[in-house]
mmCIF file of C-alpha atoms and ligand atoms in Angstrom:
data_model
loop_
_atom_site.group_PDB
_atom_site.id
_atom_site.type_symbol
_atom_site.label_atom_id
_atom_site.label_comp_id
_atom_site.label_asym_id
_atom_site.label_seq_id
_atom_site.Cartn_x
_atom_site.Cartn_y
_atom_site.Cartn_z
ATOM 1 C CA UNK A 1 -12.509 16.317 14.019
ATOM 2 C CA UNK A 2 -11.914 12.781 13.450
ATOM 3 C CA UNK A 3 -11.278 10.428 16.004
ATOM 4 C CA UNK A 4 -11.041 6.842 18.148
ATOM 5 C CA UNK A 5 -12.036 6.522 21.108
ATOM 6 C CA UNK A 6 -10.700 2.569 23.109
ATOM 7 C CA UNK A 7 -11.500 0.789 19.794
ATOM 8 C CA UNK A 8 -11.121 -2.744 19.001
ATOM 9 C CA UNK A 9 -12.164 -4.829 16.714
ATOM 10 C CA UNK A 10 -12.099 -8.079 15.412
ATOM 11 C CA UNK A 11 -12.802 -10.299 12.508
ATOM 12 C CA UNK A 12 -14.379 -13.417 13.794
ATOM 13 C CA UNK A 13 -13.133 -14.536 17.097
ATOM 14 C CA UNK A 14 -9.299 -12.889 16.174
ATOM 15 C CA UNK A 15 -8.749 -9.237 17.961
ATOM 16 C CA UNK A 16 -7.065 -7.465 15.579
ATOM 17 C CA UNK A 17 -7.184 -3.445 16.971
ATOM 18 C CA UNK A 18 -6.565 -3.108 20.324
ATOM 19 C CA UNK A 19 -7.920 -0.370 22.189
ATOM 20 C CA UNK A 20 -6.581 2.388 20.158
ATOM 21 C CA UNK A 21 -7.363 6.081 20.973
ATOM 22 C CA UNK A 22 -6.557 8.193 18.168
ATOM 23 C CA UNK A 23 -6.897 12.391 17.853
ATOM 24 C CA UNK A 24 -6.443 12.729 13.795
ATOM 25 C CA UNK A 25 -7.260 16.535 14.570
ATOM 26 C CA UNK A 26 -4.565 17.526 16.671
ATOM 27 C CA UNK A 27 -2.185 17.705 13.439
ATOM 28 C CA UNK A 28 -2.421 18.324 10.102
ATOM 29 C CA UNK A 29 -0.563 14.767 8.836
ATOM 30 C CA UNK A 30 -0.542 12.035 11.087
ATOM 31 C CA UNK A 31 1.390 9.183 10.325
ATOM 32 C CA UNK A 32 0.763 5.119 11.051
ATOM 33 C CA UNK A 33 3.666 2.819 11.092
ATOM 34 C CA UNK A 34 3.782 -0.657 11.410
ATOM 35 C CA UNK A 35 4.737 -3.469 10.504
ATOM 36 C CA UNK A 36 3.029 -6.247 8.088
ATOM 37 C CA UNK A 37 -0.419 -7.360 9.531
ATOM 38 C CA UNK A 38 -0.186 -5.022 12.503
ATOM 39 C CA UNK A 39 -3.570 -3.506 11.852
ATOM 40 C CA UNK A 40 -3.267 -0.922 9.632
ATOM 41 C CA UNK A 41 -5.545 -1.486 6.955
ATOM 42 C CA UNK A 42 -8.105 -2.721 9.125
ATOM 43 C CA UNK A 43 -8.194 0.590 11.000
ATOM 44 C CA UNK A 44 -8.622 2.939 7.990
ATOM 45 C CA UNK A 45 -11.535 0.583 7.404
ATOM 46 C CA UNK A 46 -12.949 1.334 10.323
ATOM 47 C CA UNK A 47 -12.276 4.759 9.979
ATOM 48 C CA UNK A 48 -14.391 4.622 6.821
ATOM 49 C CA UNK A 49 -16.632 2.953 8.467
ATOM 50 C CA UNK A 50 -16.959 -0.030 5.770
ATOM 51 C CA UNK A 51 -15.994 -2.095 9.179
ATOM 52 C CA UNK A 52 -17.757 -0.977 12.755
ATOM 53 C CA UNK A 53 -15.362 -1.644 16.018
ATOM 54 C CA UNK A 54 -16.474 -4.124 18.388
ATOM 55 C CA UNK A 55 -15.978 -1.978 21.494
ATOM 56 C CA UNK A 56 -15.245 1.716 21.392
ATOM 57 C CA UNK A 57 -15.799 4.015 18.791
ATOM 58 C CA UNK A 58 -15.336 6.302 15.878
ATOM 59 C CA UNK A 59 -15.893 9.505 16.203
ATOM 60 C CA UNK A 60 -16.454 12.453 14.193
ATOM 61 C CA UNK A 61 -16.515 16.330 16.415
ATOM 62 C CA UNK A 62 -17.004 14.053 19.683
ATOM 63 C CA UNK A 63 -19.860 12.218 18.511
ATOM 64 C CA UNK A 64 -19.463 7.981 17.447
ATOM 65 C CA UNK A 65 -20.237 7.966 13.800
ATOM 66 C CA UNK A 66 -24.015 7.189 12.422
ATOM 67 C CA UNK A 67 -23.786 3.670 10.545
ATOM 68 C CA UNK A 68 -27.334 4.054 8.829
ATOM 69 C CA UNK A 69 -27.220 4.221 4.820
ATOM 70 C CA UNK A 70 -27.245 8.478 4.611
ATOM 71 C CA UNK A 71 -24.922 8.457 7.537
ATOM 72 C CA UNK A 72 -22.137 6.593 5.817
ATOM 73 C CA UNK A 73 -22.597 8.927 2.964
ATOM 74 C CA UNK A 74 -22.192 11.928 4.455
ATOM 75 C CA UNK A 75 -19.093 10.444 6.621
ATOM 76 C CA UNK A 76 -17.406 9.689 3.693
ATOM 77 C CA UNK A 77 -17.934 13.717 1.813
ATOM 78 C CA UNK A 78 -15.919 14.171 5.110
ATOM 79 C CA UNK A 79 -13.353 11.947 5.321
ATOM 80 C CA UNK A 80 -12.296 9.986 1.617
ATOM 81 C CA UNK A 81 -10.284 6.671 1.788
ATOM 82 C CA UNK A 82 -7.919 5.660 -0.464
ATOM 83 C CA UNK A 83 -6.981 2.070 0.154
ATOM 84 C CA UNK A 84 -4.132 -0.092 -0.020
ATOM 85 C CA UNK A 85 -4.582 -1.788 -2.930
ATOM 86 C CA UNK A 86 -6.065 0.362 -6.101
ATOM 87 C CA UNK A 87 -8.260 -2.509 -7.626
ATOM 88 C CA UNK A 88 -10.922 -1.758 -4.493
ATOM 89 C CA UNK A 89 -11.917 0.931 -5.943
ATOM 90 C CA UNK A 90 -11.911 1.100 -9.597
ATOM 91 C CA UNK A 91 -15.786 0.906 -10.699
ATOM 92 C CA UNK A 92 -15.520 1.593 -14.278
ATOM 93 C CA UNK A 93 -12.880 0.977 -17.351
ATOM 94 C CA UNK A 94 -12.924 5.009 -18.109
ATOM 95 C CA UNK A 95 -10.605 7.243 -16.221
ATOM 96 C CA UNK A 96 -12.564 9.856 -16.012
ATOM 97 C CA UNK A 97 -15.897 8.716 -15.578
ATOM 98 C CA UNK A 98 -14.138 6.379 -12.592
ATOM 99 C CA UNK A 99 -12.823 9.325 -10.993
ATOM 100 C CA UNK A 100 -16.243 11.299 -11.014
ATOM 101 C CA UNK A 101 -17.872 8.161 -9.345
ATOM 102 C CA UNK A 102 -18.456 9.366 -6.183
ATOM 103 C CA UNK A 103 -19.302 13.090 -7.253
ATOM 104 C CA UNK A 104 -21.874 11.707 -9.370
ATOM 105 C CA UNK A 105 -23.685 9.782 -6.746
ATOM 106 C CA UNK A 106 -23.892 12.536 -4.748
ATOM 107 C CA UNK A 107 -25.448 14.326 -7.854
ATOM 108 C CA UNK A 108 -23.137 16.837 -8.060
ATOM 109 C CA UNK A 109 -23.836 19.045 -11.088
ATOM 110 C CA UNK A 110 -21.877 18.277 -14.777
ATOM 111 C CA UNK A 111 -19.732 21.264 -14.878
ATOM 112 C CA UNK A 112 -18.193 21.154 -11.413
ATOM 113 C CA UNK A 113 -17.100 17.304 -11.514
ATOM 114 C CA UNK A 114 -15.596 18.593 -15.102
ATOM 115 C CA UNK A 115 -13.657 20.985 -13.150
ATOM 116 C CA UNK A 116 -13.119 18.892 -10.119
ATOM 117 C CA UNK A 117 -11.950 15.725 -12.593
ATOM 118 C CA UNK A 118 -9.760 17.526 -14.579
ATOM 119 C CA UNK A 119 -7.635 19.290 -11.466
ATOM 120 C CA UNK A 120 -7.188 15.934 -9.486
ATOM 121 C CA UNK A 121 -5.783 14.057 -13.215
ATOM 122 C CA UNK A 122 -3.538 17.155 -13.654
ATOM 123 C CA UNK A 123 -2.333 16.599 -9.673
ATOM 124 C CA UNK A 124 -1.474 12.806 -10.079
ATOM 125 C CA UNK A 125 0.074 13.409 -13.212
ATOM 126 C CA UNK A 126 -2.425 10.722 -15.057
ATOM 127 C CA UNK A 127 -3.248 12.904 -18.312
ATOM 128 C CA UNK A 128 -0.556 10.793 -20.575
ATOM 129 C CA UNK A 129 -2.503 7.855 -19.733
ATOM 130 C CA UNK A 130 -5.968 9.425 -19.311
ATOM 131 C CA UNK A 131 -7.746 7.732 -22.286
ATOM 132 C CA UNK A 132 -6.430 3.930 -21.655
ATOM 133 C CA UNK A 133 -8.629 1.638 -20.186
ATOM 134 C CA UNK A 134 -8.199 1.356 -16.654
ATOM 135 C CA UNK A 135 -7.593 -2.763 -17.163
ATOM 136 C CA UNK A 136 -4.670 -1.955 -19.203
ATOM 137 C CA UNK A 137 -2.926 0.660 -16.428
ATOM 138 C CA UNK A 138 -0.057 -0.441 -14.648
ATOM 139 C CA UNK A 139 -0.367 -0.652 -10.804
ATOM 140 C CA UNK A 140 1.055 2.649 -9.786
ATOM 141 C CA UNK A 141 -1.116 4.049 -12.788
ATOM 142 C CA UNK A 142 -3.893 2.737 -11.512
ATOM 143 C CA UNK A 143 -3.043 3.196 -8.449
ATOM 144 C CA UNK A 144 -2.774 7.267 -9.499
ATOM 145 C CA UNK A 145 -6.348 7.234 -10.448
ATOM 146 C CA UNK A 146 -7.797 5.950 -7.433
ATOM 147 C CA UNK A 147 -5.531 8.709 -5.395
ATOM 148 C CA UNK A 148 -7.533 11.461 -8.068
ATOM 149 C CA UNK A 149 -11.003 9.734 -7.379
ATOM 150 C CA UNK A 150 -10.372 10.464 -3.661
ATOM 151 C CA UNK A 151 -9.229 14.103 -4.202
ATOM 152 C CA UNK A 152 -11.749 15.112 -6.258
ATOM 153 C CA UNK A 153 -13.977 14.921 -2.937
ATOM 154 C CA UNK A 154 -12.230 17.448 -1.554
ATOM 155 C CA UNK A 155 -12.939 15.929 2.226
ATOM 156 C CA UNK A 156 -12.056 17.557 5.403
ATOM 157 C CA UNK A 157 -9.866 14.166 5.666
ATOM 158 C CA UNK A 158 -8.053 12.336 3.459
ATOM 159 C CA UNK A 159 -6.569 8.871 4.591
ATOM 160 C CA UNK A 160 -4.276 7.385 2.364
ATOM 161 C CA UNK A 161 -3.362 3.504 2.967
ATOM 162 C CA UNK A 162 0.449 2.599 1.429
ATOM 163 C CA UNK A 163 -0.161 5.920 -0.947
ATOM 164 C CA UNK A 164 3.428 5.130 -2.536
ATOM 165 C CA UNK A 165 3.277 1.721 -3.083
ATOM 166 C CA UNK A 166 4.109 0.980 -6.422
ATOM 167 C CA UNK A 167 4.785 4.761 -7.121
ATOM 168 C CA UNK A 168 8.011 5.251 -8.743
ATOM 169 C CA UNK A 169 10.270 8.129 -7.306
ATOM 170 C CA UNK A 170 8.563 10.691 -9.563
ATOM 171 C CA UNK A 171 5.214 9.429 -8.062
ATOM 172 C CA UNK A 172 6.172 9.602 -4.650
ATOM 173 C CA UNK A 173 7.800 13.116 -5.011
ATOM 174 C CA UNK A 174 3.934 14.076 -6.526
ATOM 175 C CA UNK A 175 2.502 12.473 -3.165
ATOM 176 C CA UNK A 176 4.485 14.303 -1.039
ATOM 177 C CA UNK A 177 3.539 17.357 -2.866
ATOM 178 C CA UNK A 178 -0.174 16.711 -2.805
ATOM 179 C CA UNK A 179 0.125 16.059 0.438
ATOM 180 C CA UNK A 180 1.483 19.574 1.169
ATOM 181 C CA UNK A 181 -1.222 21.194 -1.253
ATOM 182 C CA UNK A 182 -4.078 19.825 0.221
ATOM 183 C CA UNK A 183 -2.612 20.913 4.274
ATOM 184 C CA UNK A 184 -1.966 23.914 2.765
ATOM 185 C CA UNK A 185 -6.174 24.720 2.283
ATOM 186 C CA UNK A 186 -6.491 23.347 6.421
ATOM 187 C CA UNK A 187 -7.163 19.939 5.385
ATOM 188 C CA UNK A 188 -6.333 16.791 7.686
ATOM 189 C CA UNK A 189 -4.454 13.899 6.014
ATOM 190 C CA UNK A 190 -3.480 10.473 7.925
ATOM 191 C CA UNK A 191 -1.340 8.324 6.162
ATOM 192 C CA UNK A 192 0.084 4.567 6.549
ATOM 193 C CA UNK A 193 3.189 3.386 5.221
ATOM 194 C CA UNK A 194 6.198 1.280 5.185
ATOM 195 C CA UNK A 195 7.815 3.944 3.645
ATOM 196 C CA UNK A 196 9.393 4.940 7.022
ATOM 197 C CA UNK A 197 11.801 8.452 5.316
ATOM 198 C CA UNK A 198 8.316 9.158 3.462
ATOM 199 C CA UNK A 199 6.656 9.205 7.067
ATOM 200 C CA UNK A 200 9.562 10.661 8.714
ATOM 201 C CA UNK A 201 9.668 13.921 6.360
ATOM 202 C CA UNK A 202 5.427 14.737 5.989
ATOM 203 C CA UNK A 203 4.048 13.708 9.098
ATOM 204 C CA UNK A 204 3.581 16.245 12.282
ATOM 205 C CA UNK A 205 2.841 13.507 14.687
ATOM 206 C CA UNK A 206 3.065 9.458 13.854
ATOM 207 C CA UNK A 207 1.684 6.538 16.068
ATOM 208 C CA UNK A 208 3.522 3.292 15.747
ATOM 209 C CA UNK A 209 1.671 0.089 15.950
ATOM 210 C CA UNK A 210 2.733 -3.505 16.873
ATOM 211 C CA UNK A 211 -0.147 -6.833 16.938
ATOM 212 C CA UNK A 212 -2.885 -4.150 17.117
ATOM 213 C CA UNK A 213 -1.856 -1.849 19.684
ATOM 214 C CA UNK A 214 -0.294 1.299 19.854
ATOM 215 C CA UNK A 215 3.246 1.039 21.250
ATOM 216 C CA UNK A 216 4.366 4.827 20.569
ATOM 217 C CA UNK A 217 3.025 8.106 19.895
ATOM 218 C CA UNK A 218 4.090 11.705 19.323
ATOM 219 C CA UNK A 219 6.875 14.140 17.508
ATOM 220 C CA UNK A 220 8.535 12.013 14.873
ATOM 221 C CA UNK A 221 12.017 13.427 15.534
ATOM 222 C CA UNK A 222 11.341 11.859 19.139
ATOM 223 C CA UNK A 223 9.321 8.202 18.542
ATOM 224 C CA UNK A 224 11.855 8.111 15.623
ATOM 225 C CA UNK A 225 14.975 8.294 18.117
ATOM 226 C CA UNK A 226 13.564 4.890 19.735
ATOM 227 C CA UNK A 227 15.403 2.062 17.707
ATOM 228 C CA UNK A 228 14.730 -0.388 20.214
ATOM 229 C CA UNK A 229 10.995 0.081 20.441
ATOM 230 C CA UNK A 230 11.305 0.523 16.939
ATOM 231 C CA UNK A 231 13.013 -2.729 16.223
ATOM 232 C CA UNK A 232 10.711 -4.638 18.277
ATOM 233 C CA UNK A 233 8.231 -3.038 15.701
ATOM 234 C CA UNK A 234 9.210 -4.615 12.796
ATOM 235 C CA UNK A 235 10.358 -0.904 11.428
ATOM 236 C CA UNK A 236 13.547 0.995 11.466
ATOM 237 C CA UNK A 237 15.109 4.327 11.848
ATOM 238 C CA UNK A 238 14.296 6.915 8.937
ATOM 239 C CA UNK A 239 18.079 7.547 7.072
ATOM 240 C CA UNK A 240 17.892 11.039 8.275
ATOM 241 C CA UNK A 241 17.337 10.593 12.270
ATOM 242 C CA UNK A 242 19.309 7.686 11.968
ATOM 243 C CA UNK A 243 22.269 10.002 10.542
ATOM 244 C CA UNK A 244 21.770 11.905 13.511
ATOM 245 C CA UNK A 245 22.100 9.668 15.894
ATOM 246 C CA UNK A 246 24.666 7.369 14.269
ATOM 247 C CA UNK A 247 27.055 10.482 13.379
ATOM 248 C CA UNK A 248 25.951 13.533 15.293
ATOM 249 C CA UNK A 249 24.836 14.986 11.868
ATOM 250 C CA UNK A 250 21.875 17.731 11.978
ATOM 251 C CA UNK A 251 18.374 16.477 12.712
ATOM 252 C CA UNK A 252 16.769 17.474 9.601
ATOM 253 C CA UNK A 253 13.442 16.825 8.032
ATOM 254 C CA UNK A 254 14.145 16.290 4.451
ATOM 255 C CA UNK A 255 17.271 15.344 2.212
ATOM 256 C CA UNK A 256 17.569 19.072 1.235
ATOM 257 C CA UNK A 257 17.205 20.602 4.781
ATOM 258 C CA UNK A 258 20.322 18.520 5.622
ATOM 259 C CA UNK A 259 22.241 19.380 2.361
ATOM 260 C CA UNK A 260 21.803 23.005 3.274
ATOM 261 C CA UNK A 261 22.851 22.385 6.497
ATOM 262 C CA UNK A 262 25.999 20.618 5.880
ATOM 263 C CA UNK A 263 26.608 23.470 3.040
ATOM 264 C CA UNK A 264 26.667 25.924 5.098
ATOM 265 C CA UNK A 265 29.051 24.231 8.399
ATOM 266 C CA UNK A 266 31.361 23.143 5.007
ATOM 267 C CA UNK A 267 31.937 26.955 3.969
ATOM 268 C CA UNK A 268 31.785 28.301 7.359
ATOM 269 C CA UNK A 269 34.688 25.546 8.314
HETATM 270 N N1 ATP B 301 -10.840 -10.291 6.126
HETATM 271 C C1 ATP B 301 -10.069 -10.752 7.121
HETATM 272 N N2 ATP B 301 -10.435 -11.835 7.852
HETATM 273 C C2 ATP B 301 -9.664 -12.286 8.880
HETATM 274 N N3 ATP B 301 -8.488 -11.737 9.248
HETATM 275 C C3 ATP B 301 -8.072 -10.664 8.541
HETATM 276 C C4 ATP B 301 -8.825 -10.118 7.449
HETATM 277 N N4 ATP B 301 -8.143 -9.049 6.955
HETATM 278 C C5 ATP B 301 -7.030 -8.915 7.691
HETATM 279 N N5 ATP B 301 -6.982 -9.890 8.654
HETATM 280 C C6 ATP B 301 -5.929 -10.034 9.669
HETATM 281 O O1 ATP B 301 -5.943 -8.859 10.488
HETATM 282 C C7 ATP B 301 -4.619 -8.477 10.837
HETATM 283 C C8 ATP B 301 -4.386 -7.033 10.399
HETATM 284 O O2 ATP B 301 -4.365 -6.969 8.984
HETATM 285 P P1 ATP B 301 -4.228 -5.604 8.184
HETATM 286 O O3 ATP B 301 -4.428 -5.873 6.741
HETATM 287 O O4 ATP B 301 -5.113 -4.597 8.826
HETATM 288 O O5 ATP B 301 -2.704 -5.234 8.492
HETATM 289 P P2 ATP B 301 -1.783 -4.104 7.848
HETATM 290 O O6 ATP B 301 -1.077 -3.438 8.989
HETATM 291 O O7 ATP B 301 -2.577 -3.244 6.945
HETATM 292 O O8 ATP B 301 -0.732 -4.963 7.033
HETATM 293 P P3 ATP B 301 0.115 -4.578 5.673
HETATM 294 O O9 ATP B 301 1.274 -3.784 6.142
HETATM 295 O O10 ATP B 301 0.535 -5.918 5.165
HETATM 296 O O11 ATP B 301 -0.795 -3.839 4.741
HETATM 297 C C9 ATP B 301 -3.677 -9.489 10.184
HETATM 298 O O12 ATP B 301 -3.355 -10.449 11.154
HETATM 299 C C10 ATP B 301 -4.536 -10.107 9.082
HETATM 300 O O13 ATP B 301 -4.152 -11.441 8.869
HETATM 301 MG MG1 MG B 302 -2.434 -2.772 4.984
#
């Protein structure tokens, strides 16, 4: 299980996280809103541990993570990072031999990155571009393949930083579905965004953040129904609670759910 425990951190003298206590186990997607520069980023780094809190800790099944050399490693088989921006983590100018990276390190045999490679291209969509140099991708393209190099670990946890950015409606609609696939084999996913509907329709529970702090936790439905609190946040209301709220129309979780609902009150009326 993957966890904070009263972390902060900051870079320099500048506290940037703010005693945050976070159970990523307690549902399969947890979301992070909030707004630009509120500490998002800098958390997932944490997470990964490529940056170690100041006070407090990370932990994985209770215990604070193990910063040596082979304890990073085997943190990250468990939980993969895919960060913000894509250019972080492209190592090579070959799709596939970027996206096998990481199994390679870990000396995973030939035949099962093949297999492994292959599936995570086919997920993202990426074979029409497959044989371009990464240099000459587009953003979301490249952007695509750093989403397969982080599937292709198949982690416990996956923790994807702005995964839409960039992503055009078609990618987005993938996301959502790989984010459903890989929940579907009892997987963990936590994912930022500013992509507040996006939030809204995968996430089970969602913290929102403000300067570095938490400022609201829970059922989405309910810390979505704040639009004060959310307001102060930077954010606002996903179109679909917001619908409720505003008009008295059905709380629904997705676009279709509230189609079908209004469908049905339409004939029945
Ligand atoms: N390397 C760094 N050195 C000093 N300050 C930094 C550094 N990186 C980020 N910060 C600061 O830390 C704070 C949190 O930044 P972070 O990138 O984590 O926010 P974010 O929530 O991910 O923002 P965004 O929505 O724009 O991605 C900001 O005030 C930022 O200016
Ligand atoms: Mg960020």
């Amino acid at each position: 299980m993957l966890a904070t425990q009263n972390l902060s951190f900051c870079y320099q003298d500048d506290t940037v996280l703010h005693d945050l206590t976070f159970d990523f186990g307690a549902h399969p997607v947890t979301g992070i809103v909030g707004a630009n520069g509120c500490g998002k980023s800098t958390l997932f780094m944490n997470l990964n541990g490529v940056l170690r809190p100041k006070n407090g800790a990370v932990l994985w099944q209770g215990k604070a993570i193990n910063y040596s050399k082979a304890g990073l490693i085997e943190h990250r088989q468990r939980v993969t990072t895919v960060f913000q921006d894509p250019e972080q983590q492209i190592f090579y100018t070959d799709i596939d031999s970027d996206i096998a990276f990481s199994l390679r390190n870990l000396g995973v045999n030939e035949a099962e990155i093949a297999r492994r490679v292959e599936h995570a291209i086919q997920l993202v969509d990426a074979q029409s571009f497959r044989h371009k140099p990464i240099q000459y991708l587009s953003h979301g393209q490249k952007k695509r393949v750093a989403i397969a190099g982080a599937l292709v670990m198949e982690a416990d946890y996956l923790l994807l930083d702005e995964p839409t950015a960039g992503l055009d409606p078609s990618g987005r609609q993938q996301m959502i579905e790989i984010i459903a696939r890989i929940t579907a084999q009892g997987k963990h996913v936590v994912i930022s965004s500013h992509d507040i509907d996006l939030i809204y329709e995968v996430c089970d529970s969602v913290y929102v953040m403000n300067g570095g702090k938490v400022v609201a936790a829970g059922e989405p439905g309910v810390v979505f129904s704040q639009p004060d609190m959310l307001r102060e946040a930077g954010l606002v209301q996903p179109w679909l609670v917001k619908l409720h709220s505003e008009l008295g129309f059905p709380l629904c979780k997705t676009e279709t759910q509230l189609f079908n609902a209004l469908r049905v009150s339409k004939d029945a009326g």
